[in-house]
């Protein structure tokens, strides 16, 4: 713990010396520091870290960067009181470091290591603990690289994220981000960007440099993004194919072959933000035919002329669950590879067989300080299906009761970003267990709290 405290102090001091550059991105490989080639003003160690020429022309260079994050969490009545309980809390630490090598306009390689540790955690899972691994290692061949026209072939281990991250995400909230081994073609022209990809999921193992591509879980598809569309601004259209060797749902198990087709409309104005999405899934789980779906709306309005610039938000989702046990069809929705902390970092349930109403209030209480309060209300969509974790592991079966009410969740968090390098968050969540939870297990209310400190560089 002493070493972690010293490292936090070092993080604070380093961030004060670093000159401001463009904001860091969630996908660090999307950053490009080639503009520093012509920078005659900046100097010092940080510029060298971000732009280290290895040729006289400076067209070939290496850029280094990373993220360090510490989190302390405490949960009372974790999993509604079922299973082992931790009365002391635990510390999660995640270290991400990368090197980005550019050889002119037409070739680059990106390598990123990840180490995720869980100190004091009772029986940590692979999402919480994954010692030193090669998280990403891919090569880009820029076949066409012009200002308004690109064709890039990407080969190797890589992160994938699409749209609102409801189906494919980097899983930033949990301690261990996820990646895929495969190939992707990126095509962009003016207001259209398209990805075509075929990948195998990378499975985390509790050793060093032993994460492996998993042929039992495959993901492929295409994702189209159209920008600057009149009236609606932006629209996504996508197809995702998914295969899993050993699926397990409340009323189906075996080999899963699932196809997802969806669309998303999203945008932002000076006051409004909006994001609507609909997905339909078909395919098979062993002998059962899949017919599942989801629809969601996520919108907010910010009062920019009012003190604290309050934003009132509202989100609602309807996510299908299996209608009838023992028949030849399955209506349970599979979120594939979602963002993990789907309904907050407490992460008690995942987006399957669910109806969710989620109002929120956000306030800018000071410069770079935001206070968010949200309230979630959960019901089962089908009383014949159970509830699931974000990875579709069945938490409770569907036949414990006919009651649909799962519970209510109140969450509050304060976020402070003093600059682009540092991020702090203090949060607390209270989950009130209702009739379905009470009938299915111990049924206690959950209290969860935590603090996050993160450095980007």
Tab-separated table of C-alpha atoms in Angstrom:
chain	number	residue	atom	x	y	z
A	1	UNK	CA	0.000	0.000	0.000
A	2	UNK	CA	2.892	2.382	0.778
A	3	UNK	CA	4.213	1.914	-2.770
A	4	UNK	CA	0.786	2.756	-4.193
A	5	UNK	CA	0.600	5.976	-2.158
A	6	UNK	CA	4.071	7.013	-3.334
A	7	UNK	CA	3.083	6.266	-6.929
A	8	UNK	CA	-0.026	8.459	-6.569
A	9	UNK	CA	2.159	11.337	-5.335
A	10	UNK	CA	4.445	10.780	-8.312
A	11	UNK	CA	1.418	10.836	-10.621
A	12	UNK	CA	0.365	14.223	-9.250
A	13	UNK	CA	3.821	15.735	-9.623
A	14	UNK	CA	4.341	14.435	-13.176
A	15	UNK	CA	0.982	15.760	-14.331
A	16	UNK	CA	1.960	19.240	-13.204
A	17	UNK	CA	5.023	19.301	-15.452
A	18	UNK	CA	3.464	17.918	-18.603
A	19	UNK	CA	2.506	20.411	-21.274
A	20	UNK	CA	-1.070	20.275	-22.518
A	21	UNK	CA	-1.623	18.259	-25.670
A	22	UNK	CA	-4.842	17.040	-27.330
A	23	UNK	CA	-7.137	15.119	-24.986
A	24	UNK	CA	-6.459	11.433	-24.481
A	25	UNK	CA	-8.826	8.978	-26.118
A	26	UNK	CA	-10.499	5.885	-24.733
A	27	UNK	CA	-8.797	3.889	-27.485
A	28	UNK	CA	-5.217	5.026	-27.064
A	29	UNK	CA	-4.250	3.844	-30.544
A	30	UNK	CA	-6.553	6.534	-31.978
A	31	UNK	CA	-4.139	9.215	-30.747
A	32	UNK	CA	-1.614	10.645	-33.210
A	33	UNK	CA	1.330	12.778	-32.122
A	34	UNK	CA	2.808	13.221	-35.577
A	35	UNK	CA	2.017	16.951	-35.356
A	36	UNK	CA	4.958	17.301	-32.930
A	37	UNK	CA	7.309	16.861	-35.885
A	38	UNK	CA	6.924	20.567	-36.647
A	39	UNK	CA	6.633	21.698	-33.020
A	40	UNK	CA	9.504	24.043	-32.178
A	41	UNK	CA	7.977	25.398	-28.959
A	42	UNK	CA	7.517	22.330	-26.757
A	43	UNK	CA	10.540	20.631	-25.239
A	44	UNK	CA	11.486	18.488	-22.300
A	45	UNK	CA	10.996	14.870	-21.306
A	46	UNK	CA	7.276	14.720	-21.989
A	47	UNK	CA	7.586	15.726	-25.635
A	48	UNK	CA	10.269	13.047	-26.024
A	49	UNK	CA	7.912	10.461	-24.538
A	50	UNK	CA	5.119	11.412	-26.933
A	51	UNK	CA	7.305	11.897	-30.042
A	52	UNK	CA	10.686	10.179	-30.326
A	53	UNK	CA	12.038	10.408	-33.906
A	54	UNK	CA	14.080	7.448	-35.109
A	55	UNK	CA	14.867	8.830	-38.581
A	56	UNK	CA	16.441	12.051	-39.788
A	57	UNK	CA	13.233	13.066	-41.576
A	58	UNK	CA	11.191	12.464	-38.387
A	59	UNK	CA	8.670	10.541	-40.493
A	60	UNK	CA	9.477	7.437	-38.444
A	61	UNK	CA	8.883	7.845	-34.730
A	62	UNK	CA	7.756	6.131	-31.542
A	63	UNK	CA	5.177	7.446	-29.083
A	64	UNK	CA	4.832	6.118	-25.539
A	65	UNK	CA	1.954	6.452	-23.101
A	66	UNK	CA	-0.156	4.719	-20.524
A	67	UNK	CA	-2.769	4.730	-17.808
A	68	UNK	CA	-2.438	3.974	-14.108
A	69	UNK	CA	-5.583	3.477	-12.047
A	70	UNK	CA	-6.212	2.636	-8.396
A	71	UNK	CA	-9.621	1.909	-6.912
A	72	UNK	CA	-10.735	1.124	-3.385
A	73	UNK	CA	-14.142	-0.575	-3.033
A	74	UNK	CA	-16.241	-1.697	-0.109
A	75	UNK	CA	-19.468	-3.666	-0.429
A	76	UNK	CA	-21.940	-4.671	2.250
A	77	UNK	CA	-24.160	-7.633	1.370
A	78	UNK	CA	-22.437	-8.211	-1.953
A	79	UNK	CA	-24.567	-10.370	-4.268
A	80	UNK	CA	-27.541	-9.588	-1.996
A	81	UNK	CA	-25.865	-11.482	0.855
A	82	UNK	CA	-25.264	-14.744	-1.029
A	83	UNK	CA	-21.769	-16.253	-1.035
A	84	UNK	CA	-18.582	-15.165	0.793
A	85	UNK	CA	-18.671	-11.643	2.243
A	86	UNK	CA	-15.751	-9.204	2.566
A	87	UNK	CA	-15.955	-6.878	5.561
A	88	UNK	CA	-12.732	-4.947	4.830
A	89	UNK	CA	-12.939	-3.861	1.197
A	90	UNK	CA	-10.279	-4.311	-1.458
A	91	UNK	CA	-7.962	-2.378	-3.782
A	92	UNK	CA	-7.895	-2.773	-7.549
A	93	UNK	CA	-4.873	-1.586	-9.513
A	94	UNK	CA	-4.523	-1.433	-13.274
A	95	UNK	CA	-1.415	-0.539	-15.280
A	96	UNK	CA	-1.565	0.034	-19.037
A	97	UNK	CA	1.567	0.978	-21.017
A	98	UNK	CA	1.904	1.256	-24.771
A	99	UNK	CA	4.362	1.978	-27.560
A	100	UNK	CA	3.123	3.252	-30.920
A	101	UNK	CA	5.583	2.959	-33.825
A	102	UNK	CA	4.886	4.908	-37.041
A	103	UNK	CA	6.914	4.321	-40.212
A	104	UNK	CA	5.701	7.094	-42.471
A	105	UNK	CA	2.072	7.310	-43.588
A	106	UNK	CA	1.541	3.684	-44.533
A	107	UNK	CA	2.649	1.458	-41.650
A	108	UNK	CA	2.407	1.427	-37.864
A	109	UNK	CA	2.499	-1.061	-35.010
A	110	UNK	CA	0.878	-0.641	-31.620
A	111	UNK	CA	1.791	-2.728	-28.564
A	112	UNK	CA	0.141	-2.377	-25.151
A	113	UNK	CA	0.681	-4.326	-21.951
A	114	UNK	CA	-1.842	-4.599	-19.135
A	115	UNK	CA	-1.513	-5.686	-15.519
A	116	UNK	CA	-4.628	-5.822	-13.337
A	117	UNK	CA	-4.288	-6.701	-9.660
A	118	UNK	CA	-6.841	-7.220	-6.885
A	119	UNK	CA	-5.382	-6.764	-3.391
A	120	UNK	CA	-7.501	-8.024	-0.507
A	121	UNK	CA	-10.209	-9.370	-2.795
A	122	UNK	CA	-11.798	-12.686	-1.841
A	123	UNK	CA	-11.470	-15.065	-4.803
A	124	UNK	CA	-10.949	-12.443	-7.550
A	125	UNK	CA	-12.292	-13.294	-10.990
A	126	UNK	CA	-10.467	-12.756	-14.345
A	127	UNK	CA	-12.246	-9.413	-14.828
A	128	UNK	CA	-10.653	-8.152	-11.590
A	129	UNK	CA	-7.220	-9.814	-11.627
A	130	UNK	CA	-5.026	-10.572	-14.616
A	131	UNK	CA	-1.243	-10.281	-14.108
A	132	UNK	CA	1.063	-8.901	-16.756
A	133	UNK	CA	-0.173	-9.602	-20.275
A	134	UNK	CA	0.133	-8.437	-23.874
A	135	UNK	CA	-3.206	-6.694	-24.127
A	136	UNK	CA	-2.801	-5.383	-27.683
A	137	UNK	CA	-0.269	-6.036	-30.438
A	138	UNK	CA	-1.318	-5.214	-33.971
A	139	UNK	CA	0.003	-3.843	-37.228
A	140	UNK	CA	-1.750	-1.311	-39.450
A	141	UNK	CA	-1.223	-1.298	-43.197
A	142	UNK	CA	-2.533	2.034	-44.478
A	143	UNK	CA	-3.331	1.109	-48.051
A	144	UNK	CA	-4.998	4.472	-48.656
A	145	UNK	CA	-4.145	7.349	-46.315
A	146	UNK	CA	-5.572	10.674	-47.458
A	147	UNK	CA	-7.364	13.432	-45.546
A	148	UNK	CA	-10.892	12.371	-46.540
A	149	UNK	CA	-10.278	8.818	-47.716
A	150	UNK	CA	-8.724	5.914	-45.803
A	151	UNK	CA	-8.374	2.166	-46.145
A	152	UNK	CA	-6.575	0.484	-43.262
A	153	UNK	CA	-5.958	-3.218	-42.731
A	154	UNK	CA	-5.380	-4.060	-39.045
A	155	UNK	CA	-4.008	-7.474	-38.052
A	156	UNK	CA	-3.375	-8.782	-34.543
A	157	UNK	CA	-4.604	-8.408	-30.970
A	158	UNK	CA	-6.781	-5.307	-30.576
A	159	UNK	CA	-9.529	-3.618	-28.620
A	160	UNK	CA	-12.942	-3.252	-30.231
A	161	UNK	CA	-15.664	-0.788	-29.329
A	162	UNK	CA	-18.755	0.235	-31.240
A	163	UNK	CA	-21.578	2.692	-30.760
A	164	UNK	CA	-22.811	3.099	-27.204
A	165	UNK	CA	-20.824	-0.035	-26.201
A	166	UNK	CA	-23.997	-1.997	-25.456
A	167	UNK	CA	-22.748	-5.025	-27.427
A	168	UNK	CA	-19.022	-4.548	-28.049
A	169	UNK	CA	-16.886	-2.541	-25.612
A	170	UNK	CA	-13.385	-2.147	-24.205
A	171	UNK	CA	-14.860	-2.806	-20.722
A	172	UNK	CA	-13.277	0.277	-19.169
A	173	UNK	CA	-15.313	0.213	-15.940
A	174	UNK	CA	-14.057	-3.150	-14.601
A	175	UNK	CA	-10.398	-3.643	-13.747
A	176	UNK	CA	-9.378	-5.724	-16.760
A	177	UNK	CA	-10.102	-4.388	-20.239
A	178	UNK	CA	-10.907	-6.932	-22.948
A	179	UNK	CA	-9.387	-7.497	-26.378
A	180	UNK	CA	-9.708	-9.727	-29.455
A	181	UNK	CA	-7.338	-11.507	-31.848
A	182	UNK	CA	-8.243	-11.017	-35.466
A	183	UNK	CA	-8.291	-8.915	-38.584
A	184	UNK	CA	-10.168	-5.710	-39.355
A	185	UNK	CA	-10.586	-3.514	-42.405
A	186	UNK	CA	-11.339	0.165	-41.721
A	187	UNK	CA	-12.825	2.189	-44.560
A	188	UNK	CA	-13.665	5.880	-44.271
A	189	UNK	CA	-14.712	8.455	-46.798
A	190	UNK	CA	-16.137	11.878	-46.020
A	191	UNK	CA	-19.132	11.243	-43.719
A	192	UNK	CA	-19.007	7.438	-43.720
A	193	UNK	CA	-16.846	5.077	-41.646
A	194	UNK	CA	-17.115	1.307	-41.966
A	195	UNK	CA	-15.406	-1.572	-40.143
A	196	UNK	CA	-15.348	-5.197	-41.300
A	197	UNK	CA	-13.830	-7.650	-38.816
A	198	UNK	CA	-13.371	-11.263	-37.788
A	199	UNK	CA	-11.966	-12.049	-34.332
A	200	UNK	CA	-11.536	-14.537	-31.493
A	201	UNK	CA	-12.043	-13.388	-27.926
A	202	UNK	CA	-8.908	-13.220	-25.740
A	203	UNK	CA	-9.407	-15.139	-22.484
A	204	UNK	CA	-7.672	-13.905	-19.325
A	205	UNK	CA	-5.656	-16.444	-17.332
A	206	UNK	CA	-4.142	-16.034	-13.860
A	207	UNK	CA	-0.520	-16.117	-14.971
A	208	UNK	CA	2.017	-13.930	-16.748
A	209	UNK	CA	1.866	-13.592	-20.537
A	210	UNK	CA	-0.576	-16.496	-20.811
A	211	UNK	CA	-3.758	-14.843	-22.141
A	212	UNK	CA	-4.845	-16.799	-25.197
A	213	UNK	CA	-7.115	-16.482	-28.181
A	214	UNK	CA	-10.260	-18.544	-27.626
A	215	UNK	CA	-11.626	-20.376	-30.650
A	216	UNK	CA	-14.708	-21.239	-28.590
A	217	UNK	CA	-15.859	-17.587	-28.674
A	218	UNK	CA	-15.827	-15.835	-32.032
A	219	UNK	CA	-17.087	-12.421	-33.082
A	220	UNK	CA	-17.374	-11.062	-36.610
A	221	UNK	CA	-19.368	-8.417	-38.388
A	222	UNK	CA	-19.611	-5.009	-40.008
A	223	UNK	CA	-20.385	-1.605	-38.525
A	224	UNK	CA	-21.404	1.465	-40.566
A	225	UNK	CA	-21.434	5.008	-39.155
A	226	UNK	CA	-23.070	7.796	-41.183
A	227	UNK	CA	-22.402	11.336	-39.938
A	228	UNK	CA	-23.929	14.730	-40.738
A	229	UNK	CA	-27.311	13.287	-41.690
A	230	UNK	CA	-30.040	15.968	-41.939
A	231	UNK	CA	-32.361	16.094	-38.894
A	232	UNK	CA	-31.035	12.990	-37.117
A	233	UNK	CA	-27.315	13.946	-37.350
A	234	UNK	CA	-25.770	10.462	-36.968
A	235	UNK	CA	-26.925	6.915	-37.626
A	236	UNK	CA	-25.204	3.550	-37.101
A	237	UNK	CA	-26.210	0.353	-38.890
A	238	UNK	CA	-24.541	-2.913	-37.975
A	239	UNK	CA	-24.428	-6.699	-38.162
A	240	UNK	CA	-22.650	-8.844	-35.557
A	241	UNK	CA	-22.101	-12.585	-35.739
A	242	UNK	CA	-21.272	-14.519	-32.582
A	243	UNK	CA	-20.438	-18.130	-31.855
A	244	UNK	CA	-19.869	-19.746	-28.449
A	245	UNK	CA	-19.133	-23.412	-27.883
A	246	UNK	CA	-20.766	-23.703	-24.462
A	247	UNK	CA	-23.595	-21.277	-23.767
A	248	UNK	CA	-25.803	-21.573	-20.688
A	249	UNK	CA	-29.109	-19.750	-20.260
A	250	UNK	CA	-32.043	-20.389	-17.958
A	251	UNK	CA	-33.774	-22.622	-20.524
A	252	UNK	CA	-31.062	-23.463	-23.068
A	253	UNK	CA	-27.481	-24.696	-23.136
A	254	UNK	CA	-24.991	-25.874	-25.719
A	255	UNK	CA	-23.442	-24.412	-28.849
A	256	UNK	CA	-24.669	-20.885	-29.577
A	257	UNK	CA	-24.709	-19.262	-33.005
A	258	UNK	CA	-26.290	-15.827	-32.761
A	259	UNK	CA	-26.687	-13.049	-35.321
A	260	UNK	CA	-27.455	-9.455	-34.306
A	261	UNK	CA	-28.704	-6.670	-36.570
A	262	UNK	CA	-29.186	-3.209	-35.158
A	263	UNK	CA	-29.371	0.506	-35.702
A	264	UNK	CA	-28.599	3.515	-33.561
A	265	UNK	CA	-29.544	7.195	-33.938
A	266	UNK	CA	-27.537	9.636	-31.868
A	267	UNK	CA	-26.488	13.235	-31.645
A	268	UNK	CA	-25.966	16.330	-29.551
A	269	UNK	CA	-26.968	19.973	-29.713
A	270	UNK	CA	-26.146	22.874	-27.418
A	271	UNK	CA	-28.690	21.649	-24.857
A	272	UNK	CA	-29.896	18.219	-25.958
A	273	UNK	CA	-28.194	14.849	-26.239
A	274	UNK	CA	-29.971	11.749	-27.507
A	275	UNK	CA	-29.155	8.126	-28.239
A	276	UNK	CA	-31.721	5.581	-29.401
A	277	UNK	CA	-30.902	1.997	-30.349
A	278	UNK	CA	-32.733	-1.175	-31.416
A	279	UNK	CA	-31.316	-4.666	-31.917
A	280	UNK	CA	-32.821	-7.945	-33.122
A	281	UNK	CA	-31.095	-11.299	-32.628
A	282	UNK	CA	-31.669	-14.642	-34.337
A	283	UNK	CA	-29.847	-17.966	-34.618
A	284	UNK	CA	-29.703	-21.116	-32.489
A	285	UNK	CA	-28.629	-22.485	-29.110
A	286	UNK	CA	-28.379	-26.227	-29.749
A	287	UNK	CA	-31.893	-27.175	-30.998
A	288	UNK	CA	-33.619	-23.966	-29.866
A	289	UNK	CA	-34.238	-21.064	-32.253
A	290	UNK	CA	-33.283	-17.590	-31.046
A	291	UNK	CA	-35.663	-14.652	-31.379
A	292	UNK	CA	-34.487	-11.897	-29.032
A	293	UNK	CA	-34.474	-8.101	-29.091
A	294	UNK	CA	-33.829	-4.891	-27.204
A	295	UNK	CA	-34.710	-1.210	-27.585
A	296	UNK	CA	-33.336	1.724	-25.601
A	297	UNK	CA	-33.578	5.501	-25.350
A	298	UNK	CA	-30.986	7.620	-23.563
A	299	UNK	CA	-31.592	11.385	-23.598
A	300	UNK	CA	-30.725	14.471	-21.592
A	301	UNK	CA	-31.300	18.215	-21.537
A	302	UNK	CA	-28.775	20.638	-20.011
A	303	UNK	CA	-29.824	24.070	-18.751
A	304	UNK	CA	-26.713	25.997	-19.779
A	305	UNK	CA	-28.026	29.368	-18.586
A	306	UNK	CA	-28.795	28.120	-15.061
A	307	UNK	CA	-26.328	27.990	-12.171
A	308	UNK	CA	-24.482	24.646	-11.975
A	309	UNK	CA	-25.682	23.892	-15.538
A	310	UNK	CA	-27.989	21.051	-14.422
A	311	UNK	CA	-28.697	18.233	-16.850
A	312	UNK	CA	-31.839	16.146	-16.495
A	313	UNK	CA	-31.374	12.740	-18.041
A	314	UNK	CA	-33.640	9.810	-18.751
A	315	UNK	CA	-32.798	6.332	-19.932
A	316	UNK	CA	-35.075	3.365	-20.476
A	317	UNK	CA	-34.406	-0.085	-21.867
A	318	UNK	CA	-36.570	-3.069	-22.676
A	319	UNK	CA	-34.541	-6.264	-23.092
A	320	UNK	CA	-36.231	-9.526	-23.982
A	321	UNK	CA	-36.196	-12.681	-21.864
A	322	UNK	CA	-37.365	-16.206	-22.532
A	323	UNK	CA	-41.165	-16.466	-22.634
A	324	UNK	CA	-41.858	-20.176	-22.095
A	325	UNK	CA	-39.735	-22.819	-20.400
A	326	UNK	CA	-39.322	-26.134	-22.186
A	327	UNK	CA	-40.320	-25.031	-25.703
A	328	UNK	CA	-38.179	-24.972	-28.868
A	329	UNK	CA	-37.411	-21.226	-28.891
A	330	UNK	CA	-35.258	-18.863	-26.823
A	331	UNK	CA	-35.987	-15.148	-26.371
A	332	UNK	CA	-33.140	-14.364	-23.923
A	333	UNK	CA	-31.093	-11.427	-25.233
A	334	UNK	CA	-27.304	-11.836	-25.243
A	335	UNK	CA	-25.364	-8.542	-24.816
A	336	UNK	CA	-22.222	-10.271	-26.222
A	337	UNK	CA	-19.276	-8.185	-24.944
A	338	UNK	CA	-20.844	-5.184	-23.135
A	339	UNK	CA	-19.105	-2.462	-21.174
A	340	UNK	CA	-19.159	-4.465	-17.937
A	341	UNK	CA	-20.240	-1.913	-15.344
A	342	UNK	CA	-23.470	-1.601	-17.298
A	343	UNK	CA	-25.650	-0.124	-14.538
A	344	UNK	CA	-22.856	1.407	-12.457
A	345	UNK	CA	-19.676	0.015	-10.970
A	346	UNK	CA	-21.628	-2.032	-8.418
A	347	UNK	CA	-22.379	-4.218	-11.481
A	348	UNK	CA	-25.084	-6.298	-9.832
A	349	UNK	CA	-27.002	-7.316	-12.980
A	350	UNK	CA	-26.477	-7.400	-16.725
A	351	UNK	CA	-28.661	-6.407	-19.691
A	352	UNK	CA	-30.712	-9.576	-20.269
A	353	UNK	CA	-34.424	-10.158	-19.485
A	354	UNK	CA	-34.831	-6.672	-18.123
A	355	UNK	CA	-36.973	-3.545	-18.072
A	356	UNK	CA	-35.095	-0.521	-16.771
A	357	UNK	CA	-36.213	3.062	-16.035
A	358	UNK	CA	-33.335	5.339	-15.179
A	359	UNK	CA	-33.755	9.103	-14.467
A	360	UNK	CA	-30.672	11.136	-13.514
A	361	UNK	CA	-29.494	14.610	-12.520
A	362	UNK	CA	-26.042	16.024	-13.230
A	363	UNK	CA	-24.617	19.269	-11.772
A	364	UNK	CA	-21.374	21.134	-12.479
A	365	UNK	CA	-20.795	22.161	-8.865
A	366	UNK	CA	-17.370	23.736	-9.529
A	367	UNK	CA	-14.783	24.018	-12.251
A	368	UNK	CA	-13.975	20.497	-13.466
A	369	UNK	CA	-16.197	18.983	-10.746
A	370	UNK	CA	-19.429	17.143	-11.608
A	371	UNK	CA	-21.994	15.627	-9.246
A	372	UNK	CA	-24.271	12.934	-10.690
A	373	UNK	CA	-27.304	11.391	-9.010
A	374	UNK	CA	-29.297	8.636	-10.701
A	375	UNK	CA	-32.050	6.238	-9.760
A	376	UNK	CA	-32.629	2.892	-11.450
A	377	UNK	CA	-35.763	0.757	-11.325
A	378	UNK	CA	-35.479	-2.851	-12.527
A	379	UNK	CA	-38.053	-5.481	-13.487
A	380	UNK	CA	-37.755	-8.819	-15.225
A	381	UNK	CA	-39.161	-8.666	-18.746
A	382	UNK	CA	-40.362	-12.274	-18.507
A	383	UNK	CA	-41.359	-14.015	-15.287
A	384	UNK	CA	-40.260	-17.340	-16.828
A	385	UNK	CA	-36.614	-16.277	-17.247
A	386	UNK	CA	-33.962	-15.508	-14.646
A	387	UNK	CA	-31.577	-12.579	-14.245
A	388	UNK	CA	-28.022	-12.579	-15.512
A	389	UNK	CA	-24.618	-11.041	-14.842
A	390	UNK	CA	-23.091	-8.811	-17.568
A	391	UNK	CA	-21.327	-11.903	-19.001
A	392	UNK	CA	-24.721	-13.746	-19.213
A	393	UNK	CA	-23.933	-16.035	-16.266
A	394	UNK	CA	-27.265	-16.919	-14.674
A	395	UNK	CA	-27.545	-15.313	-11.212
A	396	UNK	CA	-30.992	-16.598	-10.197
A	397	UNK	CA	-33.296	-18.903	-12.195
A	398	UNK	CA	-36.717	-17.943	-13.472
A	399	UNK	CA	-38.889	-20.337	-11.475
A	400	UNK	CA	-38.357	-19.056	-7.911
A	401	UNK	CA	-41.386	-16.755	-8.107
A	402	UNK	CA	-43.711	-15.116	-10.622
A	403	UNK	CA	-42.822	-11.668	-9.220
A	404	UNK	CA	-41.065	-9.413	-11.723
A	405	UNK	CA	-39.770	-6.584	-9.554
A	406	UNK	CA	-35.994	-6.958	-9.094
A	407	UNK	CA	-35.176	-3.821	-7.157
A	408	UNK	CA	-34.292	-0.130	-7.109
A	409	UNK	CA	-30.822	1.356	-7.235
A	410	UNK	CA	-29.773	4.814	-6.027
A	411	UNK	CA	-26.317	5.949	-7.091
A	412	UNK	CA	-24.363	9.143	-6.529
A	413	UNK	CA	-20.891	10.077	-7.707
A	414	UNK	CA	-18.625	13.100	-7.640
A	415	UNK	CA	-16.121	13.359	-10.490
A	416	UNK	CA	-13.127	15.718	-10.423
A	417	UNK	CA	-10.890	16.136	-13.471
A	418	UNK	CA	-8.357	18.864	-12.569
A	419	UNK	CA	-6.706	18.471	-15.982
A	420	UNK	CA	-6.541	16.015	-18.863
A	421	UNK	CA	-4.028	13.836	-17.030
A	422	UNK	CA	-5.848	13.214	-13.755
A	423	UNK	CA	-9.242	11.748	-12.901
A	424	UNK	CA	-10.844	11.218	-9.487
A	425	UNK	CA	-14.241	9.760	-8.639
A	426	UNK	CA	-16.043	9.172	-5.336
A	427	UNK	CA	-19.197	7.074	-5.548
A	428	UNK	CA	-21.809	5.257	-3.519
A	429	UNK	CA	-24.599	2.877	-4.549
A	430	UNK	CA	-27.544	1.494	-2.617
A	431	UNK	CA	-29.555	-1.348	-4.131
A	432	UNK	CA	-32.920	-2.131	-2.564
A	433	UNK	CA	-33.795	-5.789	-3.159
A	434	UNK	CA	-37.449	-6.350	-4.026
A	435	UNK	CA	-39.777	-9.319	-4.417
A	436	UNK	CA	-37.912	-11.382	-7.034
A	437	UNK	CA	-34.521	-11.062	-5.292
A	438	UNK	CA	-36.065	-11.745	-1.882
A	439	UNK	CA	-37.702	-14.932	-3.167
A	440	UNK	CA	-34.602	-16.146	-5.018
A	441	UNK	CA	-31.851	-15.816	-2.418
A	442	UNK	CA	-30.865	-14.194	0.870
A	443	UNK	CA	-32.409	-10.988	-0.467
A	444	UNK	CA	-30.469	-8.356	1.482
A	445	UNK	CA	-30.020	-4.760	0.330
A	446	UNK	CA	-26.590	-3.908	-1.107
A	447	UNK	CA	-24.423	-0.926	-0.174
A	448	UNK	CA	-21.392	-0.263	-2.366
A	449	UNK	CA	-18.881	2.586	-2.210
A	450	UNK	CA	-15.549	3.341	-3.781
A	451	UNK	CA	-12.929	5.879	-4.803
A	452	UNK	CA	-11.031	5.959	-8.101
A	453	UNK	CA	-7.743	7.698	-8.949
A	454	UNK	CA	-6.420	7.592	-12.502
A	455	UNK	CA	-3.492	9.044	-14.406
A	456	UNK	CA	-3.307	9.292	-18.206
A	457	UNK	CA	-0.009	10.126	-19.886
